[in-house]
PDB file of C-alpha atoms and ligand atoms in Angstrom:
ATOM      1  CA  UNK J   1       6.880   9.544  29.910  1.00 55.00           C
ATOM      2  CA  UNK J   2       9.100   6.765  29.167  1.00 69.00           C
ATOM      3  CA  UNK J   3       8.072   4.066  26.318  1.00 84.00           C
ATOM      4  CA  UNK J   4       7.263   0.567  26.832  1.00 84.00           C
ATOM      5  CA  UNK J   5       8.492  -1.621  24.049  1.00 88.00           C
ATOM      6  CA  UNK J   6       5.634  -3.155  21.755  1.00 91.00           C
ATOM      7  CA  UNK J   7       6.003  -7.163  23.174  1.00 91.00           C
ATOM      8  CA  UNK J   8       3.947  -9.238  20.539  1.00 93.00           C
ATOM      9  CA  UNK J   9       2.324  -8.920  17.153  1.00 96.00           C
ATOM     10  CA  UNK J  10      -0.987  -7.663  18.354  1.00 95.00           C
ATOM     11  CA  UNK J  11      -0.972  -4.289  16.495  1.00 97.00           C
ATOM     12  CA  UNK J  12       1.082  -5.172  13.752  1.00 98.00           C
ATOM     13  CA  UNK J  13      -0.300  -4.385  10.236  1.00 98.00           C
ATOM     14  CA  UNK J  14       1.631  -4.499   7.388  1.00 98.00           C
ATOM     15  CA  UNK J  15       0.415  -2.204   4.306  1.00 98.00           C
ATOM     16  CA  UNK J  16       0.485  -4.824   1.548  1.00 98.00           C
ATOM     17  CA  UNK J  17       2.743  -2.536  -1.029  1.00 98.00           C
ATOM     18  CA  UNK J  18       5.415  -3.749   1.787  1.00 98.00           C
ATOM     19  CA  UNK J  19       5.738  -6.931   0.620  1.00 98.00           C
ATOM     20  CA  UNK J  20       5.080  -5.704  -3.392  1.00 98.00           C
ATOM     21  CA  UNK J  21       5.780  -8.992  -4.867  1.00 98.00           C
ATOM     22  CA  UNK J  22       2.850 -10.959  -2.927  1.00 98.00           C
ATOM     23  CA  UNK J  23      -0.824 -10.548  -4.486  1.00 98.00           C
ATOM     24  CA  UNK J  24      -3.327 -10.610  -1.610  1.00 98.00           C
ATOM     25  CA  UNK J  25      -3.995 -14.031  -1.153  1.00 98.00           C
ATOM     26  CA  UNK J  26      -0.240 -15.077  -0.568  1.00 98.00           C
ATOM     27  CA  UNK J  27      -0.032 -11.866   1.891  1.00 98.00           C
ATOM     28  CA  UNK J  28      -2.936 -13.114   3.442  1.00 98.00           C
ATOM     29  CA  UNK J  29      -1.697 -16.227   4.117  1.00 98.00           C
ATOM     30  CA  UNK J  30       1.761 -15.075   5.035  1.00 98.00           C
ATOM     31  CA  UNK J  31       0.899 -12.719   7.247  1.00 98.00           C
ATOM     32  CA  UNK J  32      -1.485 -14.964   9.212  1.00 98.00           C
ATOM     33  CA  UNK J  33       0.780 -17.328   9.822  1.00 98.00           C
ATOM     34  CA  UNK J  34       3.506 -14.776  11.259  1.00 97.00           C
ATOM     35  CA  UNK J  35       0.918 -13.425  13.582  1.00 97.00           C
ATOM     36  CA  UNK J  36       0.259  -9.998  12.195  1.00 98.00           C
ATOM     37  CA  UNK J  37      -3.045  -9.096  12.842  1.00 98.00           C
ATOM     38  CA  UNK J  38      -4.110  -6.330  10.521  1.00 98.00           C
ATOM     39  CA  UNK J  39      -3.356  -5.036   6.867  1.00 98.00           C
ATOM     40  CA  UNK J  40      -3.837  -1.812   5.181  1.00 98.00           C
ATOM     41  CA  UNK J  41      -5.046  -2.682   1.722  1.00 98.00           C
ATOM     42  CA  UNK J  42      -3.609  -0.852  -1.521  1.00 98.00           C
ATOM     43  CA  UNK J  43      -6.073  -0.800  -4.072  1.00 98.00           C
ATOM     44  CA  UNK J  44      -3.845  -2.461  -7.089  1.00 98.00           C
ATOM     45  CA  UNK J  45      -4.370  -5.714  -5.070  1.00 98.00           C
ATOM     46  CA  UNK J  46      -8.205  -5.438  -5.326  1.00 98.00           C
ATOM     47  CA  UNK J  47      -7.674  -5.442  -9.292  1.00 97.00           C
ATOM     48  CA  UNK J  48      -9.325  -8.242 -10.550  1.00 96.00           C
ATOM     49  CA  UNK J  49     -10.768  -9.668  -7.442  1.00 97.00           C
ATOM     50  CA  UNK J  50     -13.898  -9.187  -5.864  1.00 98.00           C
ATOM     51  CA  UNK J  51     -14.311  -7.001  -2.981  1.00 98.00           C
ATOM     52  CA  UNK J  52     -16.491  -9.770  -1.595  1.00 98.00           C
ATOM     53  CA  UNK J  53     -14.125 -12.389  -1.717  1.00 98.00           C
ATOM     54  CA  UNK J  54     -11.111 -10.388  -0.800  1.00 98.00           C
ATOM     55  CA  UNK J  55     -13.186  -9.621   2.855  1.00 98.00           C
ATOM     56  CA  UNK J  56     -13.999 -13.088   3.504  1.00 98.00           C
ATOM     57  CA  UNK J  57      -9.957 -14.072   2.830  1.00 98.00           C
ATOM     58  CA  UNK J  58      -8.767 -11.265   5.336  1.00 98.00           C
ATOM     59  CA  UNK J  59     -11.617 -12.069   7.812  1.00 98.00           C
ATOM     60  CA  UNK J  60     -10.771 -15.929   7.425  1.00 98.00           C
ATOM     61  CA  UNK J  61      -7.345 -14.984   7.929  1.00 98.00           C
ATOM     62  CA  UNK J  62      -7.592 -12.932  11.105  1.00 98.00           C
ATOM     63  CA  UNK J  63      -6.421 -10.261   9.526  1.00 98.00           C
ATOM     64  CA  UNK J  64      -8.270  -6.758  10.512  1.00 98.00           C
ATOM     65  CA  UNK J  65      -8.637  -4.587   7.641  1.00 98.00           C
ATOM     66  CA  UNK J  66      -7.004  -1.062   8.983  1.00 98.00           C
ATOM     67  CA  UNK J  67      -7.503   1.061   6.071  1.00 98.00           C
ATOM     68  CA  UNK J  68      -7.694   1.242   2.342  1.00 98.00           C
ATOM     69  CA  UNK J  69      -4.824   3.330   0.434  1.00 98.00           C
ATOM     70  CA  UNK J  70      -5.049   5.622  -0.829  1.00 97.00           C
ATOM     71  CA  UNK J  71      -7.880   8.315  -2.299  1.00 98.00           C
ATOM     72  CA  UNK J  72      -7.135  11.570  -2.927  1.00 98.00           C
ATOM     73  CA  UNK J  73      -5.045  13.350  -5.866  1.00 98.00           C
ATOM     74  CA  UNK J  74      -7.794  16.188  -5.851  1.00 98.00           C
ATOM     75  CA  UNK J  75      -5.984  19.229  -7.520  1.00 98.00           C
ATOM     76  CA  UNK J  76      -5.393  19.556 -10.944  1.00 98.00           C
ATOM     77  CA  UNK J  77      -5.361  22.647 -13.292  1.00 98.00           C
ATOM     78  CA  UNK J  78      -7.900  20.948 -15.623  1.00 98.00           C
ATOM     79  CA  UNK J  79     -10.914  21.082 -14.190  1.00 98.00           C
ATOM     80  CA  UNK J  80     -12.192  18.137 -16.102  1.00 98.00           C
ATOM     81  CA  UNK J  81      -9.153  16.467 -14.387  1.00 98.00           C
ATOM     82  CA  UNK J  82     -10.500  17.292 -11.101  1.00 98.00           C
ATOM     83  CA  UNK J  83     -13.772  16.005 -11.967  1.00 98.00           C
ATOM     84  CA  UNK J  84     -12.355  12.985 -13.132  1.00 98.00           C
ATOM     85  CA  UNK J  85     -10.476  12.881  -9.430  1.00 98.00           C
ATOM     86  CA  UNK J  86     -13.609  13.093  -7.427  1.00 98.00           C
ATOM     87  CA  UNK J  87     -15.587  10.416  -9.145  1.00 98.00           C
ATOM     88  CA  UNK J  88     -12.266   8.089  -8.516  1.00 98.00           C
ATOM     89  CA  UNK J  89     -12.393   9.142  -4.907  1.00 98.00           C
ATOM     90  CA  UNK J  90     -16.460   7.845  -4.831  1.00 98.00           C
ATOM     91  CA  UNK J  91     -15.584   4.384  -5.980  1.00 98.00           C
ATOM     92  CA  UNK J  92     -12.503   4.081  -3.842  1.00 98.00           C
ATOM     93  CA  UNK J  93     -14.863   4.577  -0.914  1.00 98.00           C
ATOM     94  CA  UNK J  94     -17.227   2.294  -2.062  1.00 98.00           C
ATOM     95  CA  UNK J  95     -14.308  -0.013  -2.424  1.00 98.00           C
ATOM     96  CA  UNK J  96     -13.577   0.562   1.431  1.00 98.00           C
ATOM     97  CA  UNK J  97     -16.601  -0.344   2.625  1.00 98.00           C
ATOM     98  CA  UNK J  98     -16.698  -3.289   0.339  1.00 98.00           C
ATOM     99  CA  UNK J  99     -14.075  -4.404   2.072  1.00 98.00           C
ATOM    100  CA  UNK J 100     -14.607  -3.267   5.452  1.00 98.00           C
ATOM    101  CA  UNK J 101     -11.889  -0.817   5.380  1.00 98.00           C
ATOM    102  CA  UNK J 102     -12.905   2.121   7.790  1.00 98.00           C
ATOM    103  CA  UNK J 103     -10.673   4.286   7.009  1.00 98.00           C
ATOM    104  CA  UNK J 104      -9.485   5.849   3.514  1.00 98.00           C
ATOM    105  CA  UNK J 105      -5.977   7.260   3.202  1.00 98.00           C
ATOM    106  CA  UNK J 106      -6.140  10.625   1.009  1.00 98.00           C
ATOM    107  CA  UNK J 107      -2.493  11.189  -0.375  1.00 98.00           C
ATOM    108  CA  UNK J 108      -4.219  14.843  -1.212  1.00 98.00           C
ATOM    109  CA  UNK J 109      -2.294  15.697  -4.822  1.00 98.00           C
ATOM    110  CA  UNK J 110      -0.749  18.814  -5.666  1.00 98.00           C
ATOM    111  CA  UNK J 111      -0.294  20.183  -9.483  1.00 98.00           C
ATOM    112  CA  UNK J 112       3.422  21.888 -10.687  1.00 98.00           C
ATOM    113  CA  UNK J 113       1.343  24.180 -13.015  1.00 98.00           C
ATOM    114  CA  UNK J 114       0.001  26.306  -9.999  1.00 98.00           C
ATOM    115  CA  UNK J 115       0.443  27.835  -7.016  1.00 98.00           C
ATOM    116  CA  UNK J 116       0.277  25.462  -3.564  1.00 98.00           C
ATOM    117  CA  UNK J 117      -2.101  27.435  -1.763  1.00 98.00           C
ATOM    118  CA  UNK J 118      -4.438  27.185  -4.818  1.00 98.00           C
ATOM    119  CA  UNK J 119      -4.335  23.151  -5.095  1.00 98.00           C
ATOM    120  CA  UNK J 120      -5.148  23.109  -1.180  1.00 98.00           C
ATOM    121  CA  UNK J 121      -8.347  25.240  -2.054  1.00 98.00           C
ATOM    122  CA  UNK J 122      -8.803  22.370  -4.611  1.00 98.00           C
ATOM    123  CA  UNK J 123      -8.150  19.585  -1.723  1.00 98.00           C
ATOM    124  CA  UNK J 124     -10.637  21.274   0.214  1.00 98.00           C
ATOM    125  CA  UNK J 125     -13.341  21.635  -2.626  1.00 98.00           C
ATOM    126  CA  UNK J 126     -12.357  17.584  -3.492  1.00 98.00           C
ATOM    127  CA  UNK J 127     -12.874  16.272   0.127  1.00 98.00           C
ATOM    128  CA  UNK J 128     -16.360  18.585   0.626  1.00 98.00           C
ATOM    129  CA  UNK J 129     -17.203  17.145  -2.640  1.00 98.00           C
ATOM    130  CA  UNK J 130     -16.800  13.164  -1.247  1.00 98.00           C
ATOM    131  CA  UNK J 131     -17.529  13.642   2.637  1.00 98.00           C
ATOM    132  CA  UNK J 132     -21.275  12.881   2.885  1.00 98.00           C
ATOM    133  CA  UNK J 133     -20.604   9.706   0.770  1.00 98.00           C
ATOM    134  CA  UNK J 134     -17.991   8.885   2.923  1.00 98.00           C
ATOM    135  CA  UNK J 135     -19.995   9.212   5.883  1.00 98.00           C
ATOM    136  CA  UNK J 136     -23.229   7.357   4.073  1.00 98.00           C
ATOM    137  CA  UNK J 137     -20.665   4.435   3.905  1.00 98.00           C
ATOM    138  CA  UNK J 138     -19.471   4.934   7.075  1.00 98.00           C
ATOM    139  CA  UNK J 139     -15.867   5.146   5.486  1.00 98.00           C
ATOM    140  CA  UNK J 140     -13.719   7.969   7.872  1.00 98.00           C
ATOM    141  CA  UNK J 141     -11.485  10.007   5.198  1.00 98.00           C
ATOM    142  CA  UNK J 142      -7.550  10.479   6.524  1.00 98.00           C
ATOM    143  CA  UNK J 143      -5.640  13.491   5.368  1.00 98.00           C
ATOM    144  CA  UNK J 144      -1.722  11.971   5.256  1.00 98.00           C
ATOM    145  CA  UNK J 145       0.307  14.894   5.411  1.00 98.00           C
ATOM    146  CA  UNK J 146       3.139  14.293   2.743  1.00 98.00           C
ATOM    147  CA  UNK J 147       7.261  14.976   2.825  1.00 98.00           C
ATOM    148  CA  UNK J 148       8.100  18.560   1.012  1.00 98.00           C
ATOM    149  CA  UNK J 149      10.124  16.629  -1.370  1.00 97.00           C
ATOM    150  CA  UNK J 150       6.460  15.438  -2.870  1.00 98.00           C
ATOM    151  CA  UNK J 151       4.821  19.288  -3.109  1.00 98.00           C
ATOM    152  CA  UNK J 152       5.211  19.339  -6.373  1.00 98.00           C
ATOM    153  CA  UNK J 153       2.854  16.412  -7.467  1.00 97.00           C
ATOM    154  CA  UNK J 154       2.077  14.320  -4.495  1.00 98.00           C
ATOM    155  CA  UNK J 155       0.659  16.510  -1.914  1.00 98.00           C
ATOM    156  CA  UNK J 156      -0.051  20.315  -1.232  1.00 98.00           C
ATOM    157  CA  UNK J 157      -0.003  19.426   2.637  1.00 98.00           C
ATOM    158  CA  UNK J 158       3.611  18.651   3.880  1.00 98.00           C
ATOM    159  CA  UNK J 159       3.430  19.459   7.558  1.00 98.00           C
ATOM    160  CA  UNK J 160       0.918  18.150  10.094  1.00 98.00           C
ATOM    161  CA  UNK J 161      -0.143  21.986  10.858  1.00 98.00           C
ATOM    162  CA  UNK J 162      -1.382  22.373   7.229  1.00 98.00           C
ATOM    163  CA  UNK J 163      -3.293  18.800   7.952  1.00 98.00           C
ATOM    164  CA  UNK J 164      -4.570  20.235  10.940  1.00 98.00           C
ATOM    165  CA  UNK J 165      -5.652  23.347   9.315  1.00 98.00           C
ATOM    166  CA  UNK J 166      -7.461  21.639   6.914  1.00 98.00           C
ATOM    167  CA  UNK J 167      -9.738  19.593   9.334  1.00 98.00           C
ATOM    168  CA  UNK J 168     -10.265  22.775  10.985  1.00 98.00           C
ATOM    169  CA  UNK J 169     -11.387  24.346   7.912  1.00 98.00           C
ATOM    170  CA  UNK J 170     -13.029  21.794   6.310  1.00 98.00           C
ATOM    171  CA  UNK J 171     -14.932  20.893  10.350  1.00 98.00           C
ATOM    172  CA  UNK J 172     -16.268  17.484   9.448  1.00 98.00           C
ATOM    173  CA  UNK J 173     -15.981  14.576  11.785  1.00 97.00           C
ATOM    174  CA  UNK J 174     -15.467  11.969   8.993  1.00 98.00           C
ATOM    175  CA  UNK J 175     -12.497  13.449   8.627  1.00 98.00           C
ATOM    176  CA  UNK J 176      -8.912  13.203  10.255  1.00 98.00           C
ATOM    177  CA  UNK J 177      -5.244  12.661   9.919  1.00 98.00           C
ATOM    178  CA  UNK J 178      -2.952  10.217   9.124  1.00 98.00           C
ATOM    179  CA  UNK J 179       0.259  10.448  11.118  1.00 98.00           C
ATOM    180  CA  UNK J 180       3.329   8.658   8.801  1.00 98.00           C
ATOM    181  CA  UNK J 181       6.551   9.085  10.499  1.00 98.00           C
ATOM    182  CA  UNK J 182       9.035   9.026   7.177  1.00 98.00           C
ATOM    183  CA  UNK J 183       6.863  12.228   6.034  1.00 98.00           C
ATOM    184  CA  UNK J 184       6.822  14.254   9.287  1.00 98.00           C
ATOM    185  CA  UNK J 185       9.852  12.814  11.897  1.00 98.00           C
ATOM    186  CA  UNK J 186      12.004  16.328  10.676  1.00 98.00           C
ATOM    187  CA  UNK J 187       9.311  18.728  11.571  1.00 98.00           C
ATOM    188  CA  UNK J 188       9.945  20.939  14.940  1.00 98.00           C
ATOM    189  CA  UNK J 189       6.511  21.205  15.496  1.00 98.00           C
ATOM    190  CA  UNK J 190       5.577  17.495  15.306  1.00 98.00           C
ATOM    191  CA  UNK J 191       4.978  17.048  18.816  1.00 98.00           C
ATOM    192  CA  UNK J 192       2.517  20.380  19.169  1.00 98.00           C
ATOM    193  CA  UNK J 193       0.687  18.856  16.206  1.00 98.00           C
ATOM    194  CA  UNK J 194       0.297  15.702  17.434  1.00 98.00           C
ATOM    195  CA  UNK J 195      -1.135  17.429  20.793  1.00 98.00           C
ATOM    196  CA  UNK J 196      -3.684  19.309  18.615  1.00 98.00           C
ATOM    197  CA  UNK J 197      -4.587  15.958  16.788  1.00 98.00           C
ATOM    198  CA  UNK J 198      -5.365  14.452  20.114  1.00 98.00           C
ATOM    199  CA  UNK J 199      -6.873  17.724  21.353  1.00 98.00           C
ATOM    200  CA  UNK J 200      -9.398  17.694  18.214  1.00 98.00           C
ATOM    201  CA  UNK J 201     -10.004  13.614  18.293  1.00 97.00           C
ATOM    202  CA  UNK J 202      -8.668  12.982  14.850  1.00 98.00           C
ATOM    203  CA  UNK J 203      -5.605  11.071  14.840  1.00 98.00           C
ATOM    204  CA  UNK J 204      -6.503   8.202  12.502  1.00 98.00           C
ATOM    205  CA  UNK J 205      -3.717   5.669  11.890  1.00 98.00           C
ATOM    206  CA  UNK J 206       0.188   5.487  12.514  1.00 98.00           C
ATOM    207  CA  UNK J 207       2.387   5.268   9.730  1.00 98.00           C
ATOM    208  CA  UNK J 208       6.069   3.886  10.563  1.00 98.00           C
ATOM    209  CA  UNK J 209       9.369   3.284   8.742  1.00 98.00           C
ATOM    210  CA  UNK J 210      12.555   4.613   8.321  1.00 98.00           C
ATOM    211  CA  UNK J 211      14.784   7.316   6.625  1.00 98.00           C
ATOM    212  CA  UNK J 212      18.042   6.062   5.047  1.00 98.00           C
ATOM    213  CA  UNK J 213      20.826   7.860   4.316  1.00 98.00           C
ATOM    214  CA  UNK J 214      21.712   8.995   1.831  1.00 97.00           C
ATOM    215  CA  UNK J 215      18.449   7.964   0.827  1.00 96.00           C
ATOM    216  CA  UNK J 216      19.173   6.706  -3.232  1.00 96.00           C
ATOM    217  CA  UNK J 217      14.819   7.292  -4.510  1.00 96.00           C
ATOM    218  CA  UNK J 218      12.970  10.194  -3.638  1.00 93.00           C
ATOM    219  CA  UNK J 219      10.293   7.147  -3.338  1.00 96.00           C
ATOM    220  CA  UNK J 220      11.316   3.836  -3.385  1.00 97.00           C
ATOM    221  CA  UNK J 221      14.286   3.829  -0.738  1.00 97.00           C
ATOM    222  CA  UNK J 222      12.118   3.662   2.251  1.00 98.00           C
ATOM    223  CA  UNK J 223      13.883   2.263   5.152  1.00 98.00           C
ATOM    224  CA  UNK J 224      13.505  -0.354   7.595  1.00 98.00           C
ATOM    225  CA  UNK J 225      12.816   0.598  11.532  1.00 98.00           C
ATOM    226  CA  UNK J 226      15.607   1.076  13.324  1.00 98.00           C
ATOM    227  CA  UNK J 227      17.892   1.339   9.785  1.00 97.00           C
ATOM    228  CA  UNK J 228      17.413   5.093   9.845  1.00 98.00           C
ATOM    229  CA  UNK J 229      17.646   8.515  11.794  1.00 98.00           C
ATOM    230  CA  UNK J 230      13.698   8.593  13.120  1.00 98.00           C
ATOM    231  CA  UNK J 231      13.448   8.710  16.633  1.00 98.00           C
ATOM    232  CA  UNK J 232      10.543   5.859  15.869  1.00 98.00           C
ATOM    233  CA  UNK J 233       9.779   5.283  20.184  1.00 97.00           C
ATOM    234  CA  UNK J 234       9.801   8.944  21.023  1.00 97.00           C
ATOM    235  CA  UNK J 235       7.015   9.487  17.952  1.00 98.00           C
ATOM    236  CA  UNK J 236       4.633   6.295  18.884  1.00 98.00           C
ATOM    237  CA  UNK J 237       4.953   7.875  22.381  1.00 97.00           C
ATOM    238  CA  UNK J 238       3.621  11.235  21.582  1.00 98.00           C
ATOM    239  CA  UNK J 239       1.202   9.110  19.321  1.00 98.00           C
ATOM    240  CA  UNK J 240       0.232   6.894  22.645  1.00 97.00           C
ATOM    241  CA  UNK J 241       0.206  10.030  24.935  1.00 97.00           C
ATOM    242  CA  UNK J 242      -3.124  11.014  22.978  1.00 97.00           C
ATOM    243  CA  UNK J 243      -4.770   8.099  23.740  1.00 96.00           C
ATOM    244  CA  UNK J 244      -4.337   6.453  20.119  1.00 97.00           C
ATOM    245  CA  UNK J 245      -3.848   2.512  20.656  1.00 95.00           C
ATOM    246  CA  UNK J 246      -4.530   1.423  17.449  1.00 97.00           C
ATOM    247  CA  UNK J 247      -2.616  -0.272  14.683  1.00 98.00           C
ATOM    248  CA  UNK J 248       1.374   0.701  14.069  1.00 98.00           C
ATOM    249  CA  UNK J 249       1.465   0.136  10.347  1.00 98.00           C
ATOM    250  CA  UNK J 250       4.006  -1.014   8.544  1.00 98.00           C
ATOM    251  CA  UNK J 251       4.714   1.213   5.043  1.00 98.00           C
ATOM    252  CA  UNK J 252       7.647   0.494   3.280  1.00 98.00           C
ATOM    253  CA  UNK J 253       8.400   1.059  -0.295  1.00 98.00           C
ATOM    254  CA  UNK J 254      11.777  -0.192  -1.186  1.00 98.00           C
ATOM    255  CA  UNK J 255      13.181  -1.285  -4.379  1.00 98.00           C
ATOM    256  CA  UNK J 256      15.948  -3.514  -1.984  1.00 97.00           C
ATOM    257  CA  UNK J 257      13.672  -4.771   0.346  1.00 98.00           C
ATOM    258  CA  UNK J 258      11.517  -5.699  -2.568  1.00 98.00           C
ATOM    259  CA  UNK J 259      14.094  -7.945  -4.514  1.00 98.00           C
ATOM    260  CA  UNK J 260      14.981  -9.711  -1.517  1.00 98.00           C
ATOM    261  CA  UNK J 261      13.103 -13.081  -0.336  1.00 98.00           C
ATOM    262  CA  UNK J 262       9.409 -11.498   0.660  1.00 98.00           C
ATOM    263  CA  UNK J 263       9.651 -14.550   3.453  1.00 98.00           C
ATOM    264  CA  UNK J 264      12.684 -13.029   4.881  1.00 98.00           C
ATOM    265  CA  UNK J 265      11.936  -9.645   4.929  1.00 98.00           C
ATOM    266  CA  UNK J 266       8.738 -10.002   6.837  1.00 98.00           C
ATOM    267  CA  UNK J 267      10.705 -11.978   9.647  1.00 98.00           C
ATOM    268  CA  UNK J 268      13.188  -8.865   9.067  1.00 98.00           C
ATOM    269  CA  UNK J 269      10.029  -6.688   9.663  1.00 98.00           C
ATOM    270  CA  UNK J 270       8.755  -8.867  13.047  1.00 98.00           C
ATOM    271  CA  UNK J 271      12.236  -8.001  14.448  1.00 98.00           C
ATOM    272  CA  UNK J 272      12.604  -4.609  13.834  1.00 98.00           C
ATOM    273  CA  UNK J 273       9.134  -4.091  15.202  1.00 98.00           C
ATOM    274  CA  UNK J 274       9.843  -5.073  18.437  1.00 97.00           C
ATOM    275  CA  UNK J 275      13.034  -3.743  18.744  1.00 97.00           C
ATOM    276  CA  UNK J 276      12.581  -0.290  17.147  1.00 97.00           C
ATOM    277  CA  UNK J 277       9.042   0.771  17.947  1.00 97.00           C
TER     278      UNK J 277
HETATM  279 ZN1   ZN K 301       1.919   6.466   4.981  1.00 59.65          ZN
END
């Protein structure tokens, strides 16, 4: 199946922590005006604001609200900890459907102090803990499956397969996966997985960027599309081939891109958008 190139801005959304150095009302503007037409909302720019408010901006702005980011951090070896986690995880639903958010992104946490397979029996006690709220708000909960280099803190699920597993285990509708191509583009079985996503109706949202090398930050040397060695069309079309058609979302954290004119890089982004996915 060959690719067609992505011609206009129609399922553009930019995750706000792309363009760091704008609060939400100067990405809301900005981005209107270059024709993107949805945002993925990271909760540091709701600080201070109200919900309310922040809704009525995005709506006025044409901007769809793709998802809130990001929920999850579940595991911890203090149980108190993990307590702590799932009330966080209540309000940041509440916060999506504040907003209008139907989706939350669930970067799923992982603890150094014990084993992996025991902080995914903690992701799995976290997300049964959270799901009927989730569904009460009518707020869909995305597992994003995380790079290995992040198993140690970030994420006990590193490969699509173990976010696969998970829905399967956990068998819950409100809940899916998050497909971000700088976390999964090296995996051999990406393809399969993205098959079984389709095959199960939870493939949630579409994560893209780029991987630099030699990338300088574990975290914050994202690159942008086309800048890197992800085979970015070939993904989106085994994405497309399972009937998902929504949003291709922007993500990039990047201490260069960051210092640079916010103005620029967007128009940076618009190109590489269209010529790279
Ligand atoms: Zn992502």
């Amino acid at each position: 199946m060959s690719i067609v190139p992505l011609t206009d801005f129609s399922r553009l959304c930019i995750h706000t922590i792309t363009t760091k150095p704008w609060p939400i009302e100067e990405a809301a503007k900005r981005y209107s005006a270059a024709g993107v037409r949805g945002v993925t909302v990271w909760r540091q720019w709701l600080e201070g604001r109200n919900i309310g408010d922040v809704r009525r901006l995005l709506a006025d702005s044409g901007l769809a609200v793709v998802s809130l980011c990001r929920g999850g951090f579940f595991p911890s070896a203090d149980p108190a900890a993990r307590q702590a986690a799932i009330d966080d995880n209540l309000r940041a639903i509440d916060e999506a459907a504040a907003l209008g958010a139907p989706l939350l992104v669930l970067v799923c946490g992982a603890d150094p102090r014990q084993p992996l397979e025991t902080s995914r029996q903690q992701i799995a006690e976290g997300i049964r803990a959270v799901v009927d709220h989730a569904r009460a708000a009518g707020v869909k909960l995305g597992i994003e499956p995380l790079h290995p280099m992040y198993a140690d803190t970030r994420s006990a699920i590193n490969t699509l397969r173990q976010a696969n597993d998970m829905c399967d285990r956990l068998s819950d509708p409100q809940v899916g996966v998050v497909v971000d191509v700088y976390h999964l583009w090296w995996d051999p079985e990406l393809e399969a997985q993205i098959q079984r996503c389709g095959r199960a109706g939870r493939l949630l949202a579409f994560h893209v960027s780029d991987w630099r090398t030699p990338t300088e930050d574990l975290l914050n040397d994202r690159g942008l599309m086309g800048e890197g060695c992800i085979p970015l069309r070939q993904i989106r079309g085994w994405v497309e081939a399972q009937g998902f058609n929504g949003f291709v979302e922007v993500e990039i954290f990047s201490n260069r891109y960051w210092a640079m004119d916010q103005q620029e890089f967007l128009e940076k982004i618009k190109r590489a958008y269209l010529e790279h996915v």
